[in-house]
Short mmCIF file of C-alpha atoms in Angstrom, two decimals:
data_model
loop_
_atom_site.label_atom_id
_atom_site.label_comp_id
_atom_site.label_asym_id
_atom_site.label_seq_id
_atom_site.Cartn_x
_atom_site.Cartn_y
_atom_site.Cartn_z
CA UNK T 1 -0.34 0.05 -0.28
CA UNK T 2 2.75 2.52 0.61
CA UNK T 3 4.73 1.77 -2.15
CA UNK T 4 1.70 2.51 -4.19
CA UNK T 5 0.43 5.59 -2.76
CA UNK T 6 4.15 6.79 -3.34
CA UNK T 7 4.03 5.39 -7.19
CA UNK T 8 0.87 7.60 -7.21
CA UNK T 9 2.13 10.56 -5.65
CA UNK T 10 5.42 10.77 -7.68
CA UNK T 11 2.70 10.31 -11.00
CA UNK T 12 1.08 13.82 -9.48
CA UNK T 13 3.51 15.29 -9.58
CA UNK T 14 5.11 14.38 -13.17
CA UNK T 15 1.74 15.32 -14.15
CA UNK T 16 1.68 18.99 -12.16
CA UNK T 17 5.18 19.49 -13.71
CA UNK T 18 4.58 18.02 -17.39
CA UNK T 19 1.19 20.77 -17.28
CA UNK T 20 3.31 23.36 -16.71
CA UNK T 21 5.54 23.39 -18.76
CA UNK T 22 2.76 22.58 -21.32
CA UNK T 23 1.70 26.23 -20.67
CA UNK T 24 4.73 27.79 -20.74
CA UNK T 25 5.88 25.88 -23.97
CA UNK T 26 1.98 27.74 -25.77
CA UNK T 27 2.89 30.89 -23.94
CA UNK T 28 2.32 33.12 -25.49
CA UNK T 29 -1.20 32.50 -27.12
CA UNK T 30 -2.76 35.77 -26.78
CA UNK T 31 -1.23 39.92 -26.86
CA UNK T 32 0.50 40.77 -24.28
CA UNK T 33 0.30 44.07 -22.29
CA UNK T 34 2.96 46.15 -21.30
CA UNK T 35 1.53 48.17 -18.16
CA UNK T 36 3.94 51.57 -18.60
CA UNK T 37 3.33 53.33 -15.16
CA UNK T 38 3.51 57.03 -16.92
CA UNK T 39 0.80 58.81 -19.02
CA UNK T 40 1.85 58.56 -22.52
CA UNK T 41 4.10 60.73 -24.36
CA UNK T 42 7.76 61.55 -22.94
CA UNK T 43 10.77 59.65 -23.34
CA UNK T 44 10.79 57.07 -20.69
CA UNK T 45 7.08 55.71 -23.27
CA UNK T 46 8.74 55.86 -26.48
CA UNK T 47 12.12 53.65 -24.95
CA UNK T 48 8.72 51.18 -23.55
CA UNK T 49 7.19 50.81 -27.14
CA UNK T 50 10.50 50.36 -28.94
CA UNK T 51 11.50 46.53 -27.02
CA UNK T 52 7.52 45.68 -26.83
CA UNK T 53 7.92 46.35 -30.96
CA UNK T 54 10.55 44.30 -31.25
CA UNK T 55 9.40 41.82 -28.51
CA UNK T 56 6.13 41.50 -30.51
CA UNK T 57 7.72 40.80 -34.20
CA UNK T 58 9.73 37.77 -31.28
CA UNK T 59 6.76 36.92 -29.73
CA UNK T 60 4.69 36.44 -32.81
CA UNK T 61 2.29 37.87 -30.75
CA UNK T 62 1.71 41.85 -30.08
CA UNK T 63 2.94 43.24 -27.08
CA UNK T 64 0.91 46.09 -26.59
CA UNK T 65 1.84 49.40 -24.17
CA UNK T 66 -1.05 50.18 -21.88
CA UNK T 67 -0.04 53.70 -20.24
CA UNK T 68 -1.33 53.82 -16.62
CA UNK T 69 0.31 57.15 -14.68
CA UNK T 70 -0.71 59.13 -11.94
CA UNK T 71 0.27 57.75 -7.88
CA UNK T 72 4.45 58.50 -8.44
CA UNK T 73 4.13 55.27 -10.63
CA UNK T 74 2.23 53.16 -7.86
CA UNK T 75 -0.98 52.22 -9.94
CA UNK T 76 0.43 51.05 -13.11
CA UNK T 77 2.44 48.87 -10.39
CA UNK T 78 0.07 47.61 -8.58
CA UNK T 79 -2.40 46.53 -11.43
CA UNK T 80 1.11 44.73 -12.24
CA UNK T 81 1.67 43.62 -8.91
CA UNK T 82 -2.18 41.77 -9.09
CA UNK T 83 -1.68 40.34 -12.31
CA UNK T 84 -2.48 37.14 -12.60
CA UNK T 85 1.14 35.49 -12.98
CA UNK T 86 1.21 33.97 -17.06
CA UNK T 87 2.98 36.01 -18.67
CA UNK T 88 0.57 38.03 -21.10
CA UNK T 89 0.63 41.37 -17.89
CA UNK T 90 3.84 42.72 -17.69
CA UNK T 91 5.46 46.11 -15.99
CA UNK T 92 8.21 48.46 -17.37
CA UNK T 93 9.78 48.44 -13.86
CA UNK T 94 10.81 51.65 -13.15
CA UNK T 95 13.18 53.05 -10.66
CA UNK T 96 10.69 53.96 -8.43
CA UNK T 97 10.96 50.65 -6.93
CA UNK T 98 13.57 51.79 -4.76
CA UNK T 99 13.27 54.98 -4.31
CA UNK T 100 9.57 54.85 -3.90
CA UNK T 101 10.19 52.55 -0.89
CA UNK T 102 13.17 54.99 -0.04
CA UNK T 103 10.96 58.09 0.39
CA UNK T 104 8.64 55.46 2.85
CA UNK T 105 5.28 55.47 0.99
CA UNK T 106 2.59 54.01 1.47
CA UNK T 107 2.35 51.32 -1.39
CA UNK T 108 -0.39 48.42 -1.23
CA UNK T 109 2.49 46.26 -2.84
CA UNK T 110 6.31 44.84 -1.99
CA UNK T 111 8.66 46.17 -4.88
CA UNK T 112 11.03 42.86 -3.72
CA UNK T 113 8.23 40.53 -2.55
CA UNK T 114 6.01 41.12 -5.62
CA UNK T 115 6.70 41.55 -9.03
CA UNK T 116 9.39 38.57 -10.37
CA UNK T 117 12.49 41.16 -12.28
CA UNK T 118 13.03 39.90 -15.66
CA UNK T 119 15.61 41.87 -17.59
CA UNK T 120 17.22 46.10 -16.86
CA UNK T 121 16.48 47.35 -20.08
CA UNK T 122 18.16 50.97 -19.76
CA UNK T 123 19.52 53.87 -17.74
CA UNK T 124 19.25 57.55 -18.16
CA UNK T 125 21.78 58.77 -16.25
CA UNK T 126 21.39 62.44 -13.86
CA UNK T 127 22.55 65.22 -15.54
CA UNK T 128 23.86 68.87 -13.83
CA UNK T 129 23.64 71.43 -15.62
CA UNK T 130 23.43 75.86 -15.34
CA UNK T 131 22.53 78.90 -16.73
CA UNK T 132 26.01 79.85 -17.36
CA UNK T 133 24.98 83.94 -18.08
CA UNK T 134 23.60 83.75 -14.13
CA UNK T 135 26.61 81.47 -13.17
CA UNK T 136 30.02 82.50 -14.52
CA UNK T 137 31.55 79.15 -14.88
CA UNK T 138 32.52 75.51 -17.49
CA UNK T 139 33.44 73.68 -15.31
CA UNK T 140 32.94 71.81 -12.11
CA UNK T 141 36.04 73.63 -10.41
CA UNK T 142 34.62 77.11 -11.59
CA UNK T 143 31.10 76.03 -10.74
CA UNK T 144 31.70 74.93 -7.17
CA UNK T 145 33.98 77.67 -6.19
CA UNK T 146 31.40 80.46 -7.56
CA UNK T 147 28.37 78.66 -5.52
CA UNK T 148 30.74 78.46 -2.09
CA UNK T 149 31.26 82.12 -2.25
CA UNK T 150 27.89 82.82 -2.49
CA UNK T 151 26.38 84.83 0.80
CA UNK T 152 23.11 82.70 0.80
CA UNK T 153 22.88 78.82 -0.93
CA UNK T 154 22.06 78.47 -4.39
CA UNK T 155 19.01 77.80 -4.92
CA UNK T 156 19.17 74.41 -7.84
CA UNK T 157 15.50 72.92 -10.26
CA UNK T 158 15.07 69.34 -10.44
CA UNK T 159 11.86 68.03 -11.79
CA UNK T 160 10.29 66.28 -9.08
CA UNK T 161 10.60 66.10 -4.67
CA UNK T 162 12.07 63.17 -4.45
CA UNK T 163 12.10 61.56 -8.05
CA UNK T 164 15.34 60.04 -8.52
CA UNK T 165 17.62 62.83 -9.68
CA UNK T 166 16.43 65.25 -7.00
CA UNK T 167 18.10 62.59 -4.66
CA UNK T 168 20.59 62.70 -6.79
CA UNK T 169 21.29 65.89 -6.92
CA UNK T 170 21.23 65.72 -2.55
CA UNK T 171 24.02 63.37 -2.39
CA UNK T 172 26.32 65.75 -5.10
CA UNK T 173 25.23 68.54 -3.18
CA UNK T 174 26.29 66.91 0.35
CA UNK T 175 29.31 64.72 -1.32
CA UNK T 176 31.08 67.87 -2.31
CA UNK T 177 29.32 70.26 0.53
CA UNK T 178 28.40 72.57 -1.46
CA UNK T 179 26.06 75.76 -0.41
CA UNK T 180 23.02 74.40 -2.85
CA UNK T 181 19.66 74.10 -1.88
CA UNK T 182 16.79 72.81 -4.17
CA UNK T 183 13.23 73.81 -5.30
CA UNK T 184 11.31 70.68 -6.80
CA UNK T 185 8.67 71.42 -9.95
CA UNK T 186 5.74 69.70 -11.40
CA UNK T 187 8.28 68.67 -14.46
CA UNK T 188 11.11 68.80 -16.43
CA UNK T 189 9.83 71.33 -19.04
CA UNK T 190 8.57 73.57 -15.69
CA UNK T 191 12.07 72.91 -14.41
CA UNK T 192 13.88 73.89 -17.75
CA UNK T 193 11.78 77.21 -18.25
CA UNK T 194 12.91 78.81 -15.11
CA UNK T 195 15.82 77.95 -15.28
CA UNK T 196 16.45 78.60 -19.04
CA UNK T 197 14.52 82.44 -18.08
CA UNK T 198 17.56 83.34 -15.65
CA UNK T 199 15.11 82.42 -12.98
CA UNK T 200 17.64 80.07 -10.93
CA UNK T 201 21.00 78.97 -12.43
CA UNK T 202 21.19 75.55 -11.48
CA UNK T 203 19.48 72.04 -13.30
CA UNK T 204 19.52 68.98 -11.80
CA UNK T 205 17.97 66.48 -14.17
CA UNK T 206 18.04 63.41 -16.09
CA UNK T 207 20.01 63.85 -19.43
CA UNK T 208 17.03 64.33 -21.59
CA UNK T 209 15.71 67.03 -22.43
CA UNK T 210 18.06 69.14 -20.78
CA UNK T 211 21.48 67.80 -22.58
CA UNK T 212 19.33 68.84 -25.75
CA UNK T 213 20.00 72.11 -24.94
CA UNK T 214 23.38 71.56 -23.32
CA UNK T 215 24.57 70.30 -26.71
CA UNK T 216 22.66 73.79 -28.57
CA UNK T 217 24.55 75.83 -26.35
CA UNK T 218 21.61 77.36 -24.48
CA UNK T 219 23.31 76.02 -20.75
CA UNK T 220 27.22 74.28 -19.71
CA UNK T 221 26.84 71.10 -18.75
CA UNK T 222 28.59 69.99 -15.61
CA UNK T 223 29.48 66.38 -14.92
CA UNK T 224 26.94 64.32 -16.55
CA UNK T 225 26.72 60.86 -13.44
CA UNK T 226 27.18 58.01 -16.43
CA UNK T 227 30.65 55.44 -16.19
CA UNK T 228 30.48 56.70 -20.07
CA UNK T 229 30.19 60.58 -21.69
CA UNK T 230 26.67 61.15 -22.90
CA UNK T 231 26.10 60.83 -26.69
CA UNK T 232 23.01 63.68 -25.73
CA UNK T 233 25.97 66.32 -24.29
CA UNK T 234 29.17 64.74 -24.83
CA UNK T 235 31.18 67.20 -24.36
CA UNK T 236 30.38 66.74 -20.63
CA UNK T 237 32.56 65.39 -18.38
CA UNK T 238 31.60 62.41 -16.84
CA UNK T 239 31.68 61.78 -12.43
CA UNK T 240 34.42 59.79 -12.56
CA UNK T 241 36.35 62.06 -14.73
CA UNK T 242 35.59 64.24 -11.98
CA UNK T 243 37.43 61.66 -9.25
CA UNK T 244 33.73 61.17 -8.28
CA UNK T 245 32.82 57.91 -9.37
CA UNK T 246 31.20 57.39 -6.30
CA UNK T 247 28.91 59.56 -7.52
CA UNK T 248 27.82 57.74 -10.82
CA UNK T 249 23.88 57.52 -10.56
CA UNK T 250 20.69 56.63 -12.77
CA UNK T 251 17.35 56.08 -13.51
CA UNK T 252 17.17 52.62 -14.59
CA UNK T 253 14.06 50.77 -16.39
CA UNK T 254 14.09 47.78 -16.68
CA UNK T 255 11.07 44.59 -17.33
CA UNK T 256 9.13 43.05 -14.61
CA UNK T 257 5.91 40.55 -14.03
CA UNK T 258 4.45 39.52 -11.18
CA UNK T 259 5.44 37.25 -8.66
CA UNK T 260 4.88 33.79 -9.49
CA UNK T 261 5.29 34.16 -13.37
CA UNK T 262 6.90 30.52 -14.24
CA UNK T 263 10.63 29.92 -14.83
CA UNK T 264 10.17 28.70 -18.27
CA UNK T 265 8.81 32.46 -19.67
CA UNK T 266 10.94 34.53 -17.16
CA UNK T 267 14.16 32.88 -19.09
CA UNK T 268 12.91 32.92 -21.99
CA UNK T 269 12.05 36.52 -22.09
CA UNK T 270 15.06 37.37 -20.34
CA UNK T 271 16.90 35.61 -23.31
CA UNK T 272 14.77 37.84 -25.94
CA UNK T 273 15.49 41.21 -24.36
CA UNK T 274 19.32 40.97 -23.68
CA UNK T 275 18.89 39.95 -28.36
CA UNK T 276 17.02 43.03 -28.24
CA UNK T 277 19.47 45.03 -27.02
CA UNK T 278 22.22 43.40 -28.86
CA UNK T 279 20.40 45.06 -31.43
CA UNK T 280 22.72 47.75 -32.72
CA UNK T 281 19.67 49.24 -34.47
CA UNK T 282 18.35 49.68 -30.65
CA UNK T 283 21.34 50.54 -29.35
CA UNK T 284 20.83 53.80 -31.44
CA UNK T 285 18.04 54.93 -30.67
CA UNK T 286 18.09 54.55 -27.57
CA UNK T 287 21.27 56.41 -27.35
CA UNK T 288 19.32 59.56 -29.42
CA UNK T 289 17.05 58.95 -26.29
CA UNK T 290 19.82 59.71 -24.41
CA UNK T 291 20.26 56.48 -22.69
CA UNK T 292 22.50 53.54 -21.75
CA UNK T 293 21.14 50.35 -22.77
CA UNK T 294 22.01 47.73 -20.05
CA UNK T 295 20.72 44.40 -19.53
CA UNK T 296 20.90 41.68 -16.52
CA UNK T 297 19.60 38.17 -15.32
CA UNK T 298 16.51 38.56 -12.64
CA UNK T 299 18.77 38.01 -9.72
CA UNK T 300 21.20 40.60 -10.83
CA UNK T 301 18.31 43.00 -11.63
CA UNK T 302 16.68 42.32 -7.49
CA UNK T 303 19.76 42.75 -5.93
CA UNK T 304 19.99 46.34 -8.34
CA UNK T 305 16.69 47.33 -6.36
CA UNK T 306 18.06 46.08 -3.24
CA UNK T 307 21.19 48.11 -3.29
CA UNK T 308 19.46 51.77 -5.05
CA UNK T 309 17.03 51.54 -2.10
CA UNK T 310 19.48 51.63 0.30
CA UNK T 311 21.28 54.12 -1.20
CA UNK T 312 18.51 56.31 -1.40
CA UNK T 313 17.08 55.24 1.75
CA UNK T 314 20.42 56.96 3.96
CA UNK T 315 20.23 60.00 1.40
CA UNK T 316 16.66 60.88 2.52
CA UNK T 317 17.54 60.29 6.14
CA UNK T 318 20.56 62.30 6.36
CA UNK T 319 18.58 64.57 4.43
CA UNK T 320 15.41 64.80 6.41
CA UNK T 321 13.57 64.59 2.46
CA UNK T 322 9.57 64.71 3.18
CA UNK T 323 7.39 63.49 0.13
CA UNK T 324 3.46 63.31 1.04
CA UNK T 325 1.83 59.88 0.09
#
């Protein structure tokens, strides 16, 4: 009797595994939703559509971008966290997976437990630029010297309180002991408008769109936080070139699914992501948008979210940054 039960239990186990395998092999059998936790338009949305277009051709099923902006990306993320883990609903994961936790924002999910990381996709580095008419400096040394000679703190513009570039700005300020304070706007367009209009002398944001104004000579680039110079504003030195490699920083994006996504689907999507990012045409399109292609294993992606959470949590605590939500 014991032997017979053991055989039946083993057979049942193989049936379950076999069914799961068949389902994974049959995937995808319908169009796939790629949830982007931002409103349509902008470089992030465009990046998602580049990936969706490429994956559609590889998978033989349309990957449809669905914009679900709001709540500092929490709305779109929550939709995917609660989705059935069948590979038919995916997420463009953003740096907010780390920064929202660092800021202590209430979220109806745990970014480290309720999602399955698949692969990082692209980074868009942070950039410090100045209005050369208001702040007479051509390089970092002149910039720092001028700022620290001012009797009052010099204000810099950011595209949003507590977002990744703002946190980097505070890290940059404290690390270099600069006489600065941030002014947060509701978006990059408003912040740039005031800097270009001479109301504030400094802009800290990701490299696009600010970098295009640097390239055109309307602003002066002081430092870009990427390991390599950006193709958007190639004359701007990297933080590593300035002796600040520890200040490398970027808003990072990747492909994510809900927790419980079958391993064969994760492996297939990871391989397709890595193939996509090797495509010269794709790399060129991303470079034009200010992105660096990355690509990683699921574990490396998870490790990055963890490390970025720790990094920005420290910045938030040391600078007493508070965001409602």
